[in-house]
Short mmCIF file of C-alpha atoms and ligand atoms in Angstrom, two decimals:
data_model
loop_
_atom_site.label_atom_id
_atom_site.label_comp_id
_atom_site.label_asym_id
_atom_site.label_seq_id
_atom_site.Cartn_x
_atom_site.Cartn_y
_atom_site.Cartn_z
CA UNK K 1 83.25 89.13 112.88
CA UNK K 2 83.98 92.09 115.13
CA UNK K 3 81.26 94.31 115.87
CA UNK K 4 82.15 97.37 114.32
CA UNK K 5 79.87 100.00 115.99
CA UNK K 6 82.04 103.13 117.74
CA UNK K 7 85.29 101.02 115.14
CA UNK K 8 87.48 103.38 113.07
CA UNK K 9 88.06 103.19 109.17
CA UNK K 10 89.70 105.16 106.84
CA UNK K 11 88.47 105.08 103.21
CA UNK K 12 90.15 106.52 100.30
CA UNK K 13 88.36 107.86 97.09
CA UNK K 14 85.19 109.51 99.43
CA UNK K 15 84.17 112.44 97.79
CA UNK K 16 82.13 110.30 95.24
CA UNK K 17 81.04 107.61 93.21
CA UNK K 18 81.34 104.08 95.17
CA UNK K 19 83.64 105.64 98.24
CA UNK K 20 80.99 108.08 99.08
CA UNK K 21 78.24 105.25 99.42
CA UNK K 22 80.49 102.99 101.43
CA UNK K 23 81.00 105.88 104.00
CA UNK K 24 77.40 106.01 104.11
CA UNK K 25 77.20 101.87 104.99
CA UNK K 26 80.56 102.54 107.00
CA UNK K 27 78.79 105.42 109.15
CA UNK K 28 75.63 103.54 109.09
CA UNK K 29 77.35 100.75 110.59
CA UNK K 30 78.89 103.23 113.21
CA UNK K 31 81.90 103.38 112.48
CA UNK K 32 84.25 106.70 112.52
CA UNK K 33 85.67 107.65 109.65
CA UNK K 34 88.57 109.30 107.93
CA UNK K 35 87.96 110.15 104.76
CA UNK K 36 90.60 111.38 101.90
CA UNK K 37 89.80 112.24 98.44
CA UNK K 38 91.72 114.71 96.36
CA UNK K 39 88.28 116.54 95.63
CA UNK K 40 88.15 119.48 98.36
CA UNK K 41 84.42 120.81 97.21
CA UNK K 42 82.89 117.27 97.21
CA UNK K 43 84.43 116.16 100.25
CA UNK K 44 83.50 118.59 102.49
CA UNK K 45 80.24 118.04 100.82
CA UNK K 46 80.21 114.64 102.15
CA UNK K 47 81.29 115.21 105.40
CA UNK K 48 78.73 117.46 105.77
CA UNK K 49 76.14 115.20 105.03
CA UNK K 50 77.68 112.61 107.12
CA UNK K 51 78.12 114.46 110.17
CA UNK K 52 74.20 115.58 109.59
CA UNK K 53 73.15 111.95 109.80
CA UNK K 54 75.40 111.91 112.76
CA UNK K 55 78.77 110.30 111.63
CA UNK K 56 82.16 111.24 113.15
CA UNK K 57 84.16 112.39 110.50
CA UNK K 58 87.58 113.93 109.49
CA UNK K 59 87.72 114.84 106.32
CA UNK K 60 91.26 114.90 104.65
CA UNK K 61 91.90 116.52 101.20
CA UNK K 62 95.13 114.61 100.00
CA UNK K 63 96.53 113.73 96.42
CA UNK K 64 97.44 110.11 96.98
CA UNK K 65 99.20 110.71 93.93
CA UNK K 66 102.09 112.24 95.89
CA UNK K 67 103.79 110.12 98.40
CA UNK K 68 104.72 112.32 100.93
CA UNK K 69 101.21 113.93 101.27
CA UNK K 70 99.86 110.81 101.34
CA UNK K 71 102.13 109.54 103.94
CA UNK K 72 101.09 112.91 105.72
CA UNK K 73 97.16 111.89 105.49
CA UNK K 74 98.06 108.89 107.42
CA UNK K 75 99.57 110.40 109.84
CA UNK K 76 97.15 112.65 110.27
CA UNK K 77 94.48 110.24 110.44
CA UNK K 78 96.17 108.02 112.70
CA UNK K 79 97.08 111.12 115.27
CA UNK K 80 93.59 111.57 115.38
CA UNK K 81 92.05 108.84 115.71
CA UNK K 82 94.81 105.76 116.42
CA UNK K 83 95.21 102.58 114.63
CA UNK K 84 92.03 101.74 112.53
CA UNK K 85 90.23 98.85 112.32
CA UNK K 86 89.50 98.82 108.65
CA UNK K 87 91.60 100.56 105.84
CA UNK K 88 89.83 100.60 102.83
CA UNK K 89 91.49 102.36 99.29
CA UNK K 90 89.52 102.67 96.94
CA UNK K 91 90.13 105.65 95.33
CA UNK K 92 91.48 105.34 91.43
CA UNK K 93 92.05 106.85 87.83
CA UNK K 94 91.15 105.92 85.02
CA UNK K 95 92.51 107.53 81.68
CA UNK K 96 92.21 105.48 78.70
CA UNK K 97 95.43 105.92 76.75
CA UNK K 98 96.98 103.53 74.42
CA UNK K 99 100.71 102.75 74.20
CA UNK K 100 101.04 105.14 71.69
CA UNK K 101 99.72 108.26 73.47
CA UNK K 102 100.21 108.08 76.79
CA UNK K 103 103.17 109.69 78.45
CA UNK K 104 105.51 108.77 81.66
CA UNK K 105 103.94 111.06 83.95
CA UNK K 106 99.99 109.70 83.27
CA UNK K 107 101.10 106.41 83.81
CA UNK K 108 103.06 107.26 87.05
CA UNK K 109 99.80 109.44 88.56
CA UNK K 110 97.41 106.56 87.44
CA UNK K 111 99.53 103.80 88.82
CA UNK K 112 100.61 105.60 91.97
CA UNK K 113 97.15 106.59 92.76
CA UNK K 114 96.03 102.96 92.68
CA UNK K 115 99.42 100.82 93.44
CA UNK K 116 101.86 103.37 95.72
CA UNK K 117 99.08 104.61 97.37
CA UNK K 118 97.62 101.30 98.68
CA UNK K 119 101.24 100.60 99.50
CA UNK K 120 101.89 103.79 101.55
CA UNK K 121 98.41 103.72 103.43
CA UNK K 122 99.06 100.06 104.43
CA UNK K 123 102.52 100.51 105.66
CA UNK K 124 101.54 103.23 107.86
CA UNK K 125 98.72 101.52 109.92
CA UNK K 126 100.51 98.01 109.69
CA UNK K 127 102.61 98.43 113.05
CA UNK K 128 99.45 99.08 114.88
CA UNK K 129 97.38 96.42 113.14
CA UNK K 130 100.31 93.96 113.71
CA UNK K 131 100.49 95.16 117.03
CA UNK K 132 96.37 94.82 117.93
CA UNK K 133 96.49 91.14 116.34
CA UNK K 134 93.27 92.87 114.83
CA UNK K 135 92.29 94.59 111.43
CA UNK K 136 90.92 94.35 107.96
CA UNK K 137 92.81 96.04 104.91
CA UNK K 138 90.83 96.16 102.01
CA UNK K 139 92.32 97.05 97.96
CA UNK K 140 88.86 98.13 95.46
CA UNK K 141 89.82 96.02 92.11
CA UNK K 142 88.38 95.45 89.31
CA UNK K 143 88.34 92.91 86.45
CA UNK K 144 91.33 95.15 85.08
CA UNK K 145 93.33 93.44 87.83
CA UNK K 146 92.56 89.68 86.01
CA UNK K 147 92.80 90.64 82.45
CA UNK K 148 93.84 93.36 80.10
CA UNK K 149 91.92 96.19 78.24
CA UNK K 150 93.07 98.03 75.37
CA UNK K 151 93.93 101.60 76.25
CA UNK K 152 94.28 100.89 80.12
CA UNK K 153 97.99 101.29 80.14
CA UNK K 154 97.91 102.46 84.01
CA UNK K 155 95.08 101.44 85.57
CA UNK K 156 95.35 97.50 84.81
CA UNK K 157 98.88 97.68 85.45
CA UNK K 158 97.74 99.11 88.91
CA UNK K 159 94.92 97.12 89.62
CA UNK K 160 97.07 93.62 89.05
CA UNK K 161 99.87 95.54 91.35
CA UNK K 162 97.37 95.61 94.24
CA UNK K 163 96.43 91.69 93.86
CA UNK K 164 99.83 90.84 94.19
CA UNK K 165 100.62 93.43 97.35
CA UNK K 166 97.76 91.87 98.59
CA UNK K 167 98.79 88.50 97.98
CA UNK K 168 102.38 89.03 99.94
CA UNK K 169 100.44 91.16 102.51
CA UNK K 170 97.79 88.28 103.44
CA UNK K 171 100.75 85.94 104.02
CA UNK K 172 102.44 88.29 106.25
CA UNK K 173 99.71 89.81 108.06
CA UNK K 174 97.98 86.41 108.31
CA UNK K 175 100.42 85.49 111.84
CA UNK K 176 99.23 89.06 113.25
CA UNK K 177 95.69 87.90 112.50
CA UNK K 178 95.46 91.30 109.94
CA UNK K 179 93.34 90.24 107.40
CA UNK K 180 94.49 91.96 103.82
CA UNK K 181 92.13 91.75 100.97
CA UNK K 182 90.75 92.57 97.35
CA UNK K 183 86.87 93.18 96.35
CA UNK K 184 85.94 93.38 92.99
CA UNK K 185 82.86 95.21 92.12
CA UNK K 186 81.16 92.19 89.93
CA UNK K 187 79.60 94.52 88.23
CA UNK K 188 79.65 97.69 86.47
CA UNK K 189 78.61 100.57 88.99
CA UNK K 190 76.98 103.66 88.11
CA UNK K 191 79.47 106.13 89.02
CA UNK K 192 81.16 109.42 87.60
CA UNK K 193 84.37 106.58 86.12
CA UNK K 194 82.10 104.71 84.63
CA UNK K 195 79.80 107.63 82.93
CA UNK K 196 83.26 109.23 81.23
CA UNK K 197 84.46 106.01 80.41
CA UNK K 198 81.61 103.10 79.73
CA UNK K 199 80.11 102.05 76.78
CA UNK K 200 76.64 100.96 76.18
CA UNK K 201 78.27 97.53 75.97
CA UNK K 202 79.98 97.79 79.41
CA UNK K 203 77.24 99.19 81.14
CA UNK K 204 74.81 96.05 81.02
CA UNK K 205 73.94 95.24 84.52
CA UNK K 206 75.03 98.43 86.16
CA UNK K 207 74.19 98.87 89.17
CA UNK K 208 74.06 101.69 91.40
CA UNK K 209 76.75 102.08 94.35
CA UNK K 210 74.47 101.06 97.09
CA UNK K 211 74.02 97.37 95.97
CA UNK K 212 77.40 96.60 96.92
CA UNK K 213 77.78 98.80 100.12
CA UNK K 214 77.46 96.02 102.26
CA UNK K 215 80.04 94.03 101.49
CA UNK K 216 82.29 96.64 102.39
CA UNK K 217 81.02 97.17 105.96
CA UNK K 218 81.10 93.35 106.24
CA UNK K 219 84.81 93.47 105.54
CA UNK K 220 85.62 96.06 107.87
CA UNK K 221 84.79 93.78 110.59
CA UNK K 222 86.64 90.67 109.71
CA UNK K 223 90.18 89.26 111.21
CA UNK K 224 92.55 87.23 109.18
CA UNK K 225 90.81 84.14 110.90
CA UNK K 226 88.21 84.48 109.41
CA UNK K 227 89.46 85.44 105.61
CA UNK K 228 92.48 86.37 104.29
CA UNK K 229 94.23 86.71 100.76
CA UNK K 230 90.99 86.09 99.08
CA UNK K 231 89.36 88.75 96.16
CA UNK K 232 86.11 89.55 97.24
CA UNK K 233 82.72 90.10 94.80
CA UNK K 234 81.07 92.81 96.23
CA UNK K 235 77.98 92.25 94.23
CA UNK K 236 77.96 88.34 95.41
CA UNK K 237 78.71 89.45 98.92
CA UNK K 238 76.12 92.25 99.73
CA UNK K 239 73.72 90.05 97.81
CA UNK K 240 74.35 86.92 100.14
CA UNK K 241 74.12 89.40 102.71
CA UNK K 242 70.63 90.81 101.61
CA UNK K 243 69.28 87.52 101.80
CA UNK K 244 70.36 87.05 105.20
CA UNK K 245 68.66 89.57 106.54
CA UNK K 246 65.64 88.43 104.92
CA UNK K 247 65.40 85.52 106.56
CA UNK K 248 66.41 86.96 109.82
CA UNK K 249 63.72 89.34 109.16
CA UNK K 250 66.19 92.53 109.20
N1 NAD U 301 82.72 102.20 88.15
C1 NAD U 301 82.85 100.90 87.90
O1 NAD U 301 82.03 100.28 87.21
C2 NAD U 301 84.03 100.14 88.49
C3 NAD U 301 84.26 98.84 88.03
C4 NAD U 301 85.31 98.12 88.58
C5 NAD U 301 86.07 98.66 89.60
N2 NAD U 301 85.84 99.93 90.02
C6 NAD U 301 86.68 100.45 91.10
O2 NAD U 301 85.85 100.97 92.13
C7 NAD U 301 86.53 102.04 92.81
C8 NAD U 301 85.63 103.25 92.84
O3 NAD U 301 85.34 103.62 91.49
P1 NAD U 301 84.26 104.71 91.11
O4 NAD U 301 83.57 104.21 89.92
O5 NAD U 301 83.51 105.13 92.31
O6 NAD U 301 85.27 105.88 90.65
P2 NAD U 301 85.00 107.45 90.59
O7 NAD U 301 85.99 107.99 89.61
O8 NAD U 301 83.57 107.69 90.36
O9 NAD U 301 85.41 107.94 92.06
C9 NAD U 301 86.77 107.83 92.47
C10 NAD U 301 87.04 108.66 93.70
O10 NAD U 301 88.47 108.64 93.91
C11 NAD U 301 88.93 109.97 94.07
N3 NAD U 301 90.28 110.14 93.57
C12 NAD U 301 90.71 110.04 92.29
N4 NAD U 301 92.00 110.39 92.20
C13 NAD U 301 92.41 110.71 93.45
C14 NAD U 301 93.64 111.17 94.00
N5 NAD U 301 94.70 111.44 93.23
N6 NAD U 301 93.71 111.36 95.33
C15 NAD U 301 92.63 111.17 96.12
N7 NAD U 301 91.44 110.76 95.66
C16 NAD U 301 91.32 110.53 94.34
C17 NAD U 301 87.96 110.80 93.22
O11 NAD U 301 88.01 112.18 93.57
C18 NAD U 301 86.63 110.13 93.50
O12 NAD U 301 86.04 110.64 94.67
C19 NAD U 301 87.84 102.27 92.04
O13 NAD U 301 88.89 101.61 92.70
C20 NAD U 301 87.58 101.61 90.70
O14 NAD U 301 88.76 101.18 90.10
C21 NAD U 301 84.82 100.69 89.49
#
């Protein structure tokens, strides 16, 4: 575990929902933080905020959607601040559309948001991860990237994309001692996704954001020695984590 106090991360999906309570941990924790989310208003919300509880923060607005910009976001990032320590995406859509309905260009934005995105975020910081023999990359999945849902043309496409970059990433990064990861939430999370999209049947157990902030922090300070290639349960993790600090008496 490094200690990741004064450490660098940049976190996708920010503005709200799950992103915008790991920043929290993340600045907690002290680490810097570049944020993108394609949600101007909200993010400079949260950076506000941040920077009022005294986080370092550069906020970039970026559709990962779009290659190029998002290619542009990580250079941006990475002028300012250098190679991170932790790169976390976790920003995603989800439009449920059957077969029938949806069209080419909903699938592309869902699946590029989630897939081409985590793709063109981790190729940028990888030479300087490689390089450092140091750094945690970290993919937000979902059961949607085990199994299949009806109407979830994109997203589970997507989400099973990322477990297998991950997968090929873990075994190349794994030399470089880059650690390359999934977390799942293991639960439902109360978020704006899962208030447009949840029924009363999926939202049994909800939880809010927070419980599973913890995890994420943890994972921003981990090497390939000491995990790599594995998926994650956020909910297990910041749980076990909880109860550490319990008995440490934290
Ligand atoms: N909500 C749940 O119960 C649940 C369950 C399983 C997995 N997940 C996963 O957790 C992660 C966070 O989900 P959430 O519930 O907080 O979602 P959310 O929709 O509430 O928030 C997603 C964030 O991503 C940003 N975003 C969306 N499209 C973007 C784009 N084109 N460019 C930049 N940013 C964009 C949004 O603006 C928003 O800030 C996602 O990866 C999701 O798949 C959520």
């Amino acid at each position: 575990m490094i200690d990741v106090n004064g450490q660098v991360a940049f976190l996708t999906g920010a503005a709200e929902g799950l992103g915008r309570t790991v920043a929290t941990e993340l600045a907690a924790a002290g680490m810097r933080l570049a944020l993108m989310d394609v949600q101007a208003e909200k993010l400079e919300r949260a950076t506000r905020e941040l920077r009022e509880g005294g986080a370092e923060v550069l906020p970039i607005v970026v559709d990962l959607a779009d290659a190029d910009a998002t290619r542009r976001a990580a250079e941006e990032a990475l002028d300012h601040y250098g190679t991170p320590r932790a790169l976390i995406h976790n920003a995603a859509l989800l439009r449920e559309v059957s077969m029938l309905d949806v069209t080419f260009e909903n699938w592309r934005r869902e699946t590029d948001i989630i897939l081409q995105a985590a793709f063109v975020l981790s190729k940028a910081v990888w030479p300087g991860m490689t390089e450092a023999r140091s750094g945690s990359i970290v993919y937000v999945s979902s059961g949607s990237a085990l199994g299949g849902f009806v109407k979830e043309t994109a997203y589970t496409p997507g989400k099973h994309g990322q477990e297998g970059l991950m997968k090929v990433l873990a075994l190349e990064g794994r030399p470089y001692n880059v650690a390359v990861n999934t977390i799942s939430t293991g639960r439902p999370i109360d978020t704006p996704m899962s208030d447009s999209h949840y029924t009363d049947e999926m939202r049994i157990g909800i939880v809010p954001p927070s419980t599973l902030a913890p995890a994420f922090a943890f994972l921003a300070g981990i090497d390939a020695d000491f995990a790599t290639g594995h998926r994650f349960n956020a909910y297990q993790v910041s749980e076990a984590i909880r109860v550490a600090r319990q008995r440490a008496g934290r």
